[in-house]
Amino acid sequence: MSQTARVTTADQAAELGSFLMARRQEIDPAALGLPVQGRRRVSGLRREEVAAGASISTDYYARIEQGRRPVTEGVLAAICDVLGLNARQRSYAFQLAGISSTAADDQPGCGPGTALPLAQTLIDTMTTAAVIVQNRRYDIVATNALGRAVFAPVLHGTARPNMARFAFLDPAARDFFGDWAWTVDETVVSLRVAAADPAHRRELTELVGELAVSSDEFRTRWAATDVRSHPRRFKIFHHPLVGSLQLNFLALQPLGTELRIYSYLAEPGSASEEALTRLAAGSTETNGEEMNLFVGAPR
């Protein structure tokens, strides 16, 4: 390593320490339920309080703040949690530490409390596309009306619909997804990439563990550690009421969120467009079943 590289690394370590110290001093101990008795010599949290929350020694944390100790992914993630850093701050800290992080910037107006309602407002205006919103765990957290109709097999009967769980654990998935093998391959790739980021790993551990225990198909794919993706422009679904649907799809990510908005559209004049129109109308003559069967599907 060159002298220039060492200087840069040292500068980054010093900047990380200064950044963490500044954030630590901004926190009101009382807001975290810590006892505030007598006069505290420093504003905000003490180093030992951050260290305790991150399950490391006070000396270890002190050296990080002083720029004299490299920090591992897990330790930095724990420190960020203790300090309550938002996505932008967390991403900046990981960048200074030389650790790759895909945490999205926290843009004004797109914080966790406003992103989902704004996304819901947006997708409700999309009447000719089937739209679902997923987080990085593949939970379906919002849909528009047509999305609820198209993805009724995934949504129906569960309070917490999850696309990955449905794909691997529900026998109906092999019928619903016309390209089931490709779908589950891409699902594993996406989960592995997300889990590689320490900012995401903890929240994915439970889902990955559940799928690994319950599905041989998932366990085999996960053990292969393959992260090659094979993107497609369209997906095929076998809907229980209107039959085969070939839908073009587009994925969007609102700034400052970990949400993904997936919109599905049929080619103009196609049989799939006709089927979507029937679903959008709220009823179909197929098998004499009414589409309002799915109105109560969880959102």
mmCIF file with all atom_site columns, N, CA, C and O in Angstrom, residues 241-275:
data_model
loop_
_atom_site.group_PDB
_atom_site.id
_atom_site.type_symbol
_atom_site.label_atom_id
_atom_site.label_alt_id
_atom_site.label_comp_id
_atom_site.label_asym_id
_atom_site.label_entity_id
_atom_site.label_seq_id
_atom_site.pdbx_PDB_ins_code
_atom_site.Cartn_x
_atom_site.Cartn_y
_atom_site.Cartn_z
_atom_site.occupancy
_atom_site.B_iso_or_equiv
_atom_site.pdbx_formal_charge
_atom_site.auth_seq_id
_atom_site.auth_comp_id
_atom_site.auth_asym_id
_atom_site.auth_atom_id
_atom_site.pdbx_PDB_model_num
ATOM 1   N N  . LEU A 1 241 ? -58.472 -17.076 -12.291 1.00 0.00 ? 241 LEU A N  1
ATOM 2   C CA . LEU A 1 241 ? -59.745 -16.640 -12.855 1.00 0.00 ? 241 LEU A CA 1
ATOM 3   C C  . LEU A 1 241 ? -59.689 -16.293 -14.337 1.00 0.00 ? 241 LEU A C  1
ATOM 4   O O  . LEU A 1 241 ? -60.656 -16.524 -15.065 1.00 0.00 ? 241 LEU A O  1
ATOM 5   N N  . VAL A 1 242 ? -58.589 -15.747 -14.799 1.00 0.00 ? 242 VAL A N  1
ATOM 6   C CA . VAL A 1 242 ? -58.542 -15.298 -16.195 1.00 0.00 ? 242 VAL A CA 1
ATOM 7   C C  . VAL A 1 242 ? -57.475 -16.007 -17.015 1.00 0.00 ? 242 VAL A C  1
ATOM 8   O O  . VAL A 1 242 ? -57.264 -15.665 -18.178 1.00 0.00 ? 242 VAL A O  1
ATOM 9   N N  . GLY A 1 243 ? -56.787 -16.959 -16.429 1.00 0.00 ? 243 GLY A N  1
ATOM 10  C CA . GLY A 1 243 ? -55.824 -17.727 -17.184 1.00 0.00 ? 243 GLY A CA 1
ATOM 11  C C  . GLY A 1 243 ? -54.468 -17.060 -17.326 1.00 0.00 ? 243 GLY A C  1
ATOM 12  O O  . GLY A 1 243 ? -54.037 -16.297 -16.449 1.00 0.00 ? 243 GLY A O  1
ATOM 13  N N  . SER A 1 244 ? -53.808 -17.312 -18.453 1.00 0.00 ? 244 SER A N  1
ATOM 14  C CA . SER A 1 244 ? -52.426 -16.875 -18.640 1.00 0.00 ? 244 SER A CA 1
ATOM 15  C C  . SER A 1 244 ? -52.329 -15.373 -18.856 1.00 0.00 ? 244 SER A C  1
ATOM 16  O O  . SER A 1 244 ? -53.103 -14.777 -19.611 1.00 0.00 ? 244 SER A O  1
ATOM 17  N N  . LEU A 1 245 ? -51.355 -14.760 -18.189 1.00 0.00 ? 245 LEU A N  1
ATOM 18  C CA . LEU A 1 245 ? -51.056 -13.339 -18.331 1.00 0.00 ? 245 LEU A CA 1
ATOM 19  C C  . LEU A 1 245 ? -49.573 -13.174 -18.635 1.00 0.00 ? 245 LEU A C  1
ATOM 20  O O  . LEU A 1 245 ? -48.729 -13.661 -17.871 1.00 0.00 ? 245 LEU A O  1
ATOM 21  N N  . GLN A 1 246 ? -49.252 -12.533 -19.743 1.00 0.00 ? 246 GLN A N  1
ATOM 22  C CA . GLN A 1 246 ? -47.862 -12.164 -20.021 1.00 0.00 ? 246 GLN A CA 1
ATOM 23  C C  . GLN A 1 246 ? -47.761 -10.660 -19.873 1.00 0.00 ? 246 GLN A C  1
ATOM 24  O O  . GLN A 1 246 ? -48.346 -9.905  -20.646 1.00 0.00 ? 246 GLN A O  1
ATOM 25  N N  . LEU A 1 247 ? -47.019 -10.214 -18.854 1.00 0.00 ? 247 LEU A N  1
ATOM 26  C CA . LEU A 1 247 ? -47.006 -8.805  -18.482 1.00 0.00 ? 247 LEU A CA 1
ATOM 27  C C  . LEU A 1 247 ? -45.584 -8.257  -18.487 1.00 0.00 ? 247 LEU A C  1
ATOM 28  O O  . LEU A 1 247 ? -44.672 -8.859  -17.902 1.00 0.00 ? 247 LEU A O  1
ATOM 29  N N  . ASN A 1 248 ? -45.397 -7.137  -19.161 1.00 0.00 ? 248 ASN A N  1
ATOM 30  C CA . ASN A 1 248 ? -44.142 -6.404  -19.053 1.00 0.00 ? 248 ASN A CA 1
ATOM 31  C C  . ASN A 1 248 ? -44.070 -5.773  -17.669 1.00 0.00 ? 248 ASN A C  1
ATOM 32  O O  . ASN A 1 248 ? -45.103 -5.387  -17.100 1.00 0.00 ? 248 ASN A O  1
ATOM 33  N N  . PHE A 1 249 ? -42.876 -5.654  -17.112 1.00 0.00 ? 249 PHE A N  1
ATOM 34  C CA . PHE A 1 249 ? -42.785 -5.077  -15.773 1.00 0.00 ? 249 PHE A CA 1
ATOM 35  C C  . PHE A 1 249 ? -41.621 -4.104  -15.665 1.00 0.00 ? 249 PHE A C  1
ATOM 36  O O  . PHE A 1 249 ? -40.643 -4.189  -16.401 1.00 0.00 ? 249 PHE A O  1
ATOM 37  N N  . LEU A 1 250 ? -41.775 -3.192  -14.734 1.00 0.00 ? 250 LEU A N  1
ATOM 38  C CA . LEU A 1 250 ? -40.775 -2.163  -14.470 1.00 0.00 ? 250 LEU A CA 1
ATOM 39  C C  . LEU A 1 250 ? -40.654 -1.992  -12.968 1.00 0.00 ? 250 LEU A C  1
ATOM 40  O O  . LEU A 1 250 ? -41.670 -1.935  -12.263 1.00 0.00 ? 250 LEU A O  1
ATOM 41  N N  . ALA A 1 251 ? -39.420 -1.930  -12.469 1.00 0.00 ? 251 ALA A N  1
ATOM 42  C CA . ALA A 1 251 ? -39.178 -1.731  -11.043 1.00 0.00 ? 251 ALA A CA 1
ATOM 43  C C  . ALA A 1 251 ? -38.636 -0.333  -10.806 1.00 0.00 ? 251 ALA A C  1
ATOM 44  O O  . ALA A 1 251 ? -37.701 0.098   -11.483 1.00 0.00 ? 251 ALA A O  1
ATOM 45  N N  . LEU A 1 252 ? -39.214 0.377   -9.843  1.00 0.00 ? 252 LEU A N  1
ATOM 46  C CA . LEU A 1 252 ? -38.790 1.715   -9.472  1.00 0.00 ? 252 LEU A CA 1
ATOM 47  C C  . LEU A 1 252 ? -38.493 1.750   -7.977  1.00 0.00 ? 252 LEU A C  1
ATOM 48  O O  . LEU A 1 252 ? -39.141 1.057   -7.195  1.00 0.00 ? 252 LEU A O  1
ATOM 49  N N  . GLN A 1 253 ? -37.534 2.583   -7.583  1.00 0.00 ? 253 GLN A N  1
ATOM 50  C CA . GLN A 1 253 ? -37.209 2.764   -6.169  1.00 0.00 ? 253 GLN A CA 1
ATOM 51  C C  . GLN A 1 253 ? -37.337 4.236   -5.812  1.00 0.00 ? 253 GLN A C  1
ATOM 52  O O  . GLN A 1 253 ? -36.558 5.060   -6.299  1.00 0.00 ? 253 GLN A O  1
ATOM 53  N N  . PRO A 1 254 ? -38.323 4.589   -4.973  1.00 0.00 ? 254 PRO A N  1
ATOM 54  C CA . PRO A 1 254 ? -38.424 5.989   -4.543  1.00 0.00 ? 254 PRO A CA 1
ATOM 55  C C  . PRO A 1 254 ? -37.169 6.416   -3.799  1.00 0.00 ? 254 PRO A C  1
ATOM 56  O O  . PRO A 1 254 ? -36.605 5.654   -3.012  1.00 0.00 ? 254 PRO A O  1
ATOM 57  N N  . LEU A 1 255 ? -36.713 7.643   -4.054  1.00 0.00 ? 255 LEU A N  1
ATOM 58  C CA . LEU A 1 255 ? -35.522 8.155   -3.398  1.00 0.00 ? 255 LEU A CA 1
ATOM 59  C C  . LEU A 1 255 ? -35.667 8.116   -1.887  1.00 0.00 ? 255 LEU A C  1
ATOM 60  O O  . LEU A 1 255 ? -36.709 8.466   -1.337  1.00 0.00 ? 255 LEU A O  1
ATOM 61  N N  . GLY A 1 256 ? -34.601 7.700   -1.237  1.00 0.00 ? 256 GLY A N  1
ATOM 62  C CA . GLY A 1 256 ? -34.577 7.725   0.217   1.00 0.00 ? 256 GLY A CA 1
ATOM 63  C C  . GLY A 1 256 ? -35.310 6.583   0.876   1.00 0.00 ? 256 GLY A C  1
ATOM 64  O O  . GLY A 1 256 ? -35.566 6.621   2.075   1.00 0.00 ? 256 GLY A O  1
ATOM 65  N N  . THR A 1 257 ? -35.664 5.535   0.112   1.00 0.00 ? 257 THR A N  1
ATOM 66  C CA . THR A 1 257 ? -36.373 4.399   0.705   1.00 0.00 ? 257 THR A CA 1
ATOM 67  C C  . THR A 1 257 ? -35.729 3.102   0.252   1.00 0.00 ? 257 THR A C  1
ATOM 68  O O  . THR A 1 257 ? -34.933 3.060   -0.682  1.00 0.00 ? 257 THR A O  1
ATOM 69  N N  . GLU A 1 258 ? -36.116 2.030   0.921   1.00 0.00 ? 258 GLU A N  1
ATOM 70  C CA . GLU A 1 258 ? -35.728 0.683   0.502   1.00 0.00 ? 258 GLU A CA 1
ATOM 71  C C  . GLU A 1 258 ? -36.883 -0.002  -0.210  1.00 0.00 ? 258 GLU A C  1
ATOM 72  O O  . GLU A 1 258 ? -36.860 -1.215  -0.433  1.00 0.00 ? 258 GLU A O  1
ATOM 73  N N  . LEU A 1 259 ? -37.920 0.747   -0.553  1.00 0.00 ? 259 LEU A N  1
ATOM 74  C CA . LEU A 1 259 ? -39.086 0.179   -1.220  1.00 0.00 ? 259 LEU A CA 1
ATOM 75  C C  . LEU A 1 259 ? -38.812 -0.004  -2.707  1.00 0.00 ? 259 LEU A C  1
ATOM 76  O O  . LEU A 1 259 ? -38.052 0.737   -3.315  1.00 0.00 ? 259 LEU A O  1
ATOM 77  N N  . ARG A 1 260 ? -39.475 -0.995  -3.294  1.00 0.00 ? 260 ARG A N  1
ATOM 78  C CA . ARG A 1 260 ? -39.460 -1.198  -4.734  1.00 0.00 ? 260 ARG A CA 1
ATOM 79  C C  . ARG A 1 260 ? -40.911 -1.205  -5.217  1.00 0.00 ? 260 ARG A C  1
ATOM 80  O O  . ARG A 1 260 ? -41.739 -1.936  -4.674  1.00 0.00 ? 260 ARG A O  1
ATOM 81  N N  . ILE A 1 261 ? -41.188 -0.391  -6.229  1.00 0.00 ? 261 ILE A N  1
ATOM 82  C CA . ILE A 1 261 ? -42.516 -0.359  -6.840  1.00 0.00 ? 261 ILE A CA 1
ATOM 83  C C  . ILE A 1 261 ? -42.439 -1.151  -8.141  1.00 0.00 ? 261 ILE A C  1
ATOM 84  O O  . ILE A 1 261 ? -41.686 -0.794  -9.050  1.00 0.00 ? 261 ILE A O  1
ATOM 85  N N  . TYR A 1 262 ? -43.215 -2.231  -8.225  1.00 0.00 ? 262 TYR A N  1
ATOM 86  C CA . TYR A 1 262 ? -43.231 -3.072  -9.411  1.00 0.00 ? 262 TYR A CA 1
ATOM 87  C C  . TYR A 1 262 ? -44.567 -2.868  -10.135 1.00 0.00 ? 262 TYR A C  1
ATOM 88  O O  . TYR A 1 262 ? -45.631 -3.132  -9.570  1.00 0.00 ? 262 TYR A O  1
ATOM 89  N N  . SER A 1 263 ? -44.494 -2.404  -11.380 1.00 0.00 ? 263 SER A N  1
ATOM 90  C CA . SER A 1 263 ? -45.700 -2.203  -12.175 1.00 0.00 ? 263 SER A CA 1
ATOM 91  C C  . SER A 1 263 ? -45.705 -3.193  -13.337 1.00 0.00 ? 263 SER A C  1
ATOM 92  O O  . SER A 1 263 ? -44.673 -3.417  -13.989 1.00 0.00 ? 263 SER A O  1
ATOM 93  N N  . TYR A 1 264 ? -46.867 -3.781  -13.596 1.00 0.00 ? 264 TYR A N  1
ATOM 94  C CA . TYR A 1 264 ? -47.027 -4.813  -14.616 1.00 0.00 ? 264 TYR A CA 1
ATOM 95  C C  . TYR A 1 264 ? -48.070 -4.353  -15.625 1.00 0.00 ? 264 TYR A C  1
ATOM 96  O O  . TYR A 1 264 ? -49.210 -4.034  -15.254 1.00 0.00 ? 264 TYR A O  1
ATOM 97  N N  . LEU A 1 265 ? -47.680 -4.329  -16.902 1.00 0.00 ? 265 LEU A N  1
ATOM 98  C CA . LEU A 1 265 ? -48.548 -3.860  -17.981 1.00 0.00 ? 265 LEU A CA 1
ATOM 99  C C  . LEU A 1 265 ? -48.596 -4.895  -19.101 1.00 0.00 ? 265 LEU A C  1
ATOM 100 O O  . LEU A 1 265 ? -47.595 -5.548  -19.399 1.00 0.00 ? 265 LEU A O  1
ATOM 101 N N  . ALA A 1 266 ? -49.763 -4.993  -19.747 1.00 0.00 ? 266 ALA A N  1
ATOM 102 C CA . ALA A 1 266 ? -49.912 -5.891  -20.887 1.00 0.00 ? 266 ALA A CA 1
ATOM 103 C C  . ALA A 1 266 ? -49.659 -5.137  -22.183 1.00 0.00 ? 266 ALA A C  1
ATOM 104 O O  . ALA A 1 266 ? -49.834 -3.919  -22.264 1.00 0.00 ? 266 ALA A O  1
ATOM 105 N N  . GLU A 1 267 ? -49.236 -5.877  -23.213 1.00 0.00 ? 267 GLU A N  1
ATOM 106 C CA . GLU A 1 267 ? -49.077 -5.279  -24.538 1.00 0.00 ? 267 GLU A CA 1
ATOM 107 C C  . GLU A 1 267 ? -50.442 -4.840  -25.060 1.00 0.00 ? 267 GLU A C  1
ATOM 108 O O  . GLU A 1 267 ? -51.425 -5.581  -24.936 1.00 0.00 ? 267 GLU A O  1
ATOM 109 N N  . PRO A 1 268 ? -50.536 -3.636  -25.627 1.00 0.00 ? 268 PRO A N  1
ATOM 110 C CA . PRO A 1 268 ? -51.813 -3.167  -26.174 1.00 0.00 ? 268 PRO A CA 1
ATOM 111 C C  . PRO A 1 268 ? -52.373 -4.148  -27.200 1.00 0.00 ? 268 PRO A C  1
ATOM 112 O O  . PRO A 1 268 ? -51.651 -4.656  -28.061 1.00 0.00 ? 268 PRO A O  1
ATOM 113 N N  . GLY A 1 269 ? -53.674 -4.429  -27.094 1.00 0.00 ? 269 GLY A N  1
ATOM 114 C CA . GLY A 1 269 ? -54.345 -5.302  -28.044 1.00 0.00 ? 269 GLY A CA 1
ATOM 115 C C  . GLY A 1 269 ? -54.155 -6.784  -27.804 1.00 0.00 ? 269 GLY A C  1
ATOM 116 O O  . GLY A 1 269 ? -54.668 -7.606  -28.573 1.00 0.00 ? 269 GLY A O  1
ATOM 117 N N  . SER A 1 270 ? -53.412 -7.151  -26.768 1.00 0.00 ? 270 SER A N  1
ATOM 118 C CA . SER A 1 270 ? -53.129 -8.563  -26.502 1.00 0.00 ? 270 SER A CA 1
ATOM 119 C C  . SER A 1 270 ? -54.236 -9.201  -25.671 1.00 0.00 ? 270 SER A C  1
ATOM 120 O O  . SER A 1 270 ? -55.081 -8.520  -25.070 1.00 0.00 ? 270 SER A O  1
ATOM 121 N N  . ALA A 1 271 ? -54.213 -10.539 -25.633 1.00 0.00 ? 271 ALA A N  1
ATOM 122 C CA . ALA A 1 271 ? -55.167 -11.267 -24.789 1.00 0.00 ? 271 ALA A CA 1
ATOM 123 C C  . ALA A 1 271 ? -54.938 -10.935 -23.320 1.00 0.00 ? 271 ALA A C  1
ATOM 124 O O  . ALA A 1 271 ? -55.885 -10.896 -22.523 1.00 0.00 ? 271 ALA A O  1
ATOM 125 N N  . SER A 1 272 ? -53.689 -10.679 -22.957 1.00 0.00 ? 272 SER A N  1
ATOM 126 C CA . SER A 1 272 ? -53.397 -10.316 -21.567 1.00 0.00 ? 272 SER A CA 1
ATOM 127 C C  . SER A 1 272 ? -54.010 -8.970  -21.204 1.00 0.00 ? 272 SER A C  1
ATOM 128 O O  . SER A 1 272 ? -54.484 -8.769  -20.083 1.00 0.00 ? 272 SER A O  1
ATOM 129 N N  . GLU A 1 273 ? -54.006 -8.023  -22.140 1.00 0.00 ? 273 GLU A N  1
ATOM 130 C CA . GLU A 1 273 ? -54.640 -6.739  -21.876 1.00 0.00 ? 273 GLU A CA 1
ATOM 131 C C  . GLU A 1 273 ? -56.135 -6.922  -21.648 1.00 0.00 ? 273 GLU A C  1
ATOM 132 O O  . GLU A 1 273 ? -56.728 -6.304  -20.749 1.00 0.00 ? 273 GLU A O  1
ATOM 133 N N  . GLU A 1 274 ? -56.746 -7.775  -22.452 1.00 0.00 ? 274 GLU A N  1
ATOM 134 C CA . GLU A 1 274 ? -58.177 -8.049  -22.281 1.00 0.00 ? 274 GLU A CA 1
ATOM 135 C C  . GLU A 1 274 ? -58.444 -8.662  -20.903 1.00 0.00 ? 274 GLU A C  1
ATOM 136 O O  . GLU A 1 274 ? -59.413 -8.302  -20.214 1.00 0.00 ? 274 GLU A O  1
ATOM 137 N N  . ALA A 1 275 ? -57.576 -9.579  -20.488 1.00 0.00 ? 275 ALA A N  1
ATOM 138 C CA . ALA A 1 275 ? -57.743 -10.211 -19.178 1.00 0.00 ? 275 ALA A CA 1
ATOM 139 C C  . ALA A 1 275 ? -57.580 -9.192  -18.057 1.00 0.00 ? 275 ALA A C  1
ATOM 140 O O  . ALA A 1 275 ? -58.343 -9.202  -17.074 1.00 0.00 ? 275 ALA A O  1
#
